[in-house]
mmCIF file of C-alpha atoms in Angstrom:
data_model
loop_
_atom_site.group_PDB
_atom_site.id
_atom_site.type_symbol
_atom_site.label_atom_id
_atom_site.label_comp_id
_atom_site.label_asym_id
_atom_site.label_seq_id
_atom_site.Cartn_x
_atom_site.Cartn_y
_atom_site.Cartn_z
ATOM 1 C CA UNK A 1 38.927 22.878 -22.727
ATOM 2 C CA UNK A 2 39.183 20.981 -25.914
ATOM 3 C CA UNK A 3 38.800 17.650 -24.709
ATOM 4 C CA UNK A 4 35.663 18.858 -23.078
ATOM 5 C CA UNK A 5 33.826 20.562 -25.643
ATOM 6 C CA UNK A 6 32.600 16.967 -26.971
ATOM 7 C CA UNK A 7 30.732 16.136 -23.820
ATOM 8 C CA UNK A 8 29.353 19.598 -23.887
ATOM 9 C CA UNK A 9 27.770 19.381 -26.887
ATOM 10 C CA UNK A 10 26.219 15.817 -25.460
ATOM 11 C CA UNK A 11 25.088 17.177 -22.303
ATOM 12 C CA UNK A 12 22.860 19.876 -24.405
ATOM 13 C CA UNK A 13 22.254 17.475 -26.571
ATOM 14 C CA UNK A 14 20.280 15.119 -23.934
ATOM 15 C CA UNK A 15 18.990 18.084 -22.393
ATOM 16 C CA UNK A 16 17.319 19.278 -25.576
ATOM 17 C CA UNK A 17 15.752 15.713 -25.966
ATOM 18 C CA UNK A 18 14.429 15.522 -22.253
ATOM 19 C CA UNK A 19 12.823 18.782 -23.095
ATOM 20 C CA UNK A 20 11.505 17.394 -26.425
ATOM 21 C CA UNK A 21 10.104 14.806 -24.800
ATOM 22 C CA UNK A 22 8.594 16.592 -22.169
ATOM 23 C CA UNK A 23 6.550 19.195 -23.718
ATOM 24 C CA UNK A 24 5.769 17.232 -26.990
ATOM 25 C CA UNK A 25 5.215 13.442 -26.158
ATOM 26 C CA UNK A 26 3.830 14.448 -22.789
ATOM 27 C CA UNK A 27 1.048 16.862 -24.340
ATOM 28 C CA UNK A 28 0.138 14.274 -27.101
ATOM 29 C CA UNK A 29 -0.362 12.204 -24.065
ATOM 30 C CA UNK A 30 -2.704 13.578 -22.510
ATOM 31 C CA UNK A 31 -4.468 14.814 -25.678
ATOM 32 C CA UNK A 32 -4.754 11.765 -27.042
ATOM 33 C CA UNK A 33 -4.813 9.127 -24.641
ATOM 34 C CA UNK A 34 -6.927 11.024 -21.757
ATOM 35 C CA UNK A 35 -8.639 14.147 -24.312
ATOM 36 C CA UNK A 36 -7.320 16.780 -21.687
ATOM 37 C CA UNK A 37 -6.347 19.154 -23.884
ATOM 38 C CA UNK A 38 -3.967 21.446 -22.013
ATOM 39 C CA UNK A 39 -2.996 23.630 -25.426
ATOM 40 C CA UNK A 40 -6.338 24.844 -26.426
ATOM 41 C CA UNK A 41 -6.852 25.865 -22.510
ATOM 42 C CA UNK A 42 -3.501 28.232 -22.524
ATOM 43 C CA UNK A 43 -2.177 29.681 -25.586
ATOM 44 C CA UNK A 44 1.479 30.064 -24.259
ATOM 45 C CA UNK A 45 1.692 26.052 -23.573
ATOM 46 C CA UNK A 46 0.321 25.999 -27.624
ATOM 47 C CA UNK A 47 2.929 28.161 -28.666
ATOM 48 C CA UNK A 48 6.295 26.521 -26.991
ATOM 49 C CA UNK A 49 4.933 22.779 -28.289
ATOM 50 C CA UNK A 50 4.973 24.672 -31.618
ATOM 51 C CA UNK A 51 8.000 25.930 -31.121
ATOM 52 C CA UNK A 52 9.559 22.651 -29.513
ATOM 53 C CA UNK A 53 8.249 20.512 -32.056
ATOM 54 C CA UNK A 54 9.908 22.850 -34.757
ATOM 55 C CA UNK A 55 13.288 23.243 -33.429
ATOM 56 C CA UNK A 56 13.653 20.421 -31.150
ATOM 57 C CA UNK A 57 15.036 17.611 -33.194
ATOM 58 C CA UNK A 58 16.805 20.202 -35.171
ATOM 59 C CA UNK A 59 18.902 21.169 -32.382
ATOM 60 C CA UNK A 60 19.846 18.288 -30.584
ATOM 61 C CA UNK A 61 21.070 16.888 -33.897
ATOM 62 C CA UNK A 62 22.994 20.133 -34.364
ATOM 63 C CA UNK A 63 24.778 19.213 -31.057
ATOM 64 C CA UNK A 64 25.277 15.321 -32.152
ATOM 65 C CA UNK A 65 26.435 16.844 -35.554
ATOM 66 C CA UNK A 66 28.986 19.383 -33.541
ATOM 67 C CA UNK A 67 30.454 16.637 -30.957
ATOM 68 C CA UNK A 68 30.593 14.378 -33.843
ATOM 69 C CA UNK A 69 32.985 16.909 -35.723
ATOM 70 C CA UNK A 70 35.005 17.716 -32.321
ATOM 71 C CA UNK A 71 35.770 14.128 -32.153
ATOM 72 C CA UNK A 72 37.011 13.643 -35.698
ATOM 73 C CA UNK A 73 38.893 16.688 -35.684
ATOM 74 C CA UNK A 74 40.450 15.861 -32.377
ATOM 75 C CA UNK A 75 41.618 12.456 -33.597
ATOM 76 C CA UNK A 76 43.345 14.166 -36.585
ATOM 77 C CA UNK A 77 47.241 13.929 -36.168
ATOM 78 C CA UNK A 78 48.441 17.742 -36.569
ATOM 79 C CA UNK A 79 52.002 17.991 -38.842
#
C-alpha cells in the first residue's frame, strides 16, 4: 500500500482539476463568451463555482504537495 499511496494522491489530484475546470472555466465560458448566464438563473450552480473556485486549486495542490512528500520519503534509505 505504500508504493501506491503516490498515485493516489495523483489520481485525486487530476480529478480535482477536471472538476475545476469543469464548473469554473466552463461557466466563465458561457458567461463571457455567449452571455448565458447559468449562475444568476440557479443559485446552487452560484454557490459550488464559489465554492470550486475557493478550494479548487487549493486542493489539488494539497494532493501534488502530499505525493510529492510520499515520494521523497519513500526514496529515503531507512538505518
Amino acid at each position: 500500500m505504500r508504493s501506491r499511496a503516490c498515485s493516489v494522491y495523483l489520481l485525486w489530484e487530476s480529478i480535482v482539476d477536471l472538476l475545476y475546470l469543469n464548473s469554473v472555466l466552463l461557466t466563465r465560458i458561457l458567461m463571457k463568451g455567449f452571455r448565458i448566464s447559468i449562475t444568476s438563473r440557479y443559485d446552487i450552480l452560484c454557490r459550488l463555482r464559489q465554492f470550486a473556485s475557493n478550494y479548487g486549486n487549493q486542493l489539488a495542490f494539497t494532493f501534488l504537495a502530499l505525493a510529492t512528500i510520499d515520494r521523497i520519503l519513500l526514496s529515503q534509505r531507512s538505518p
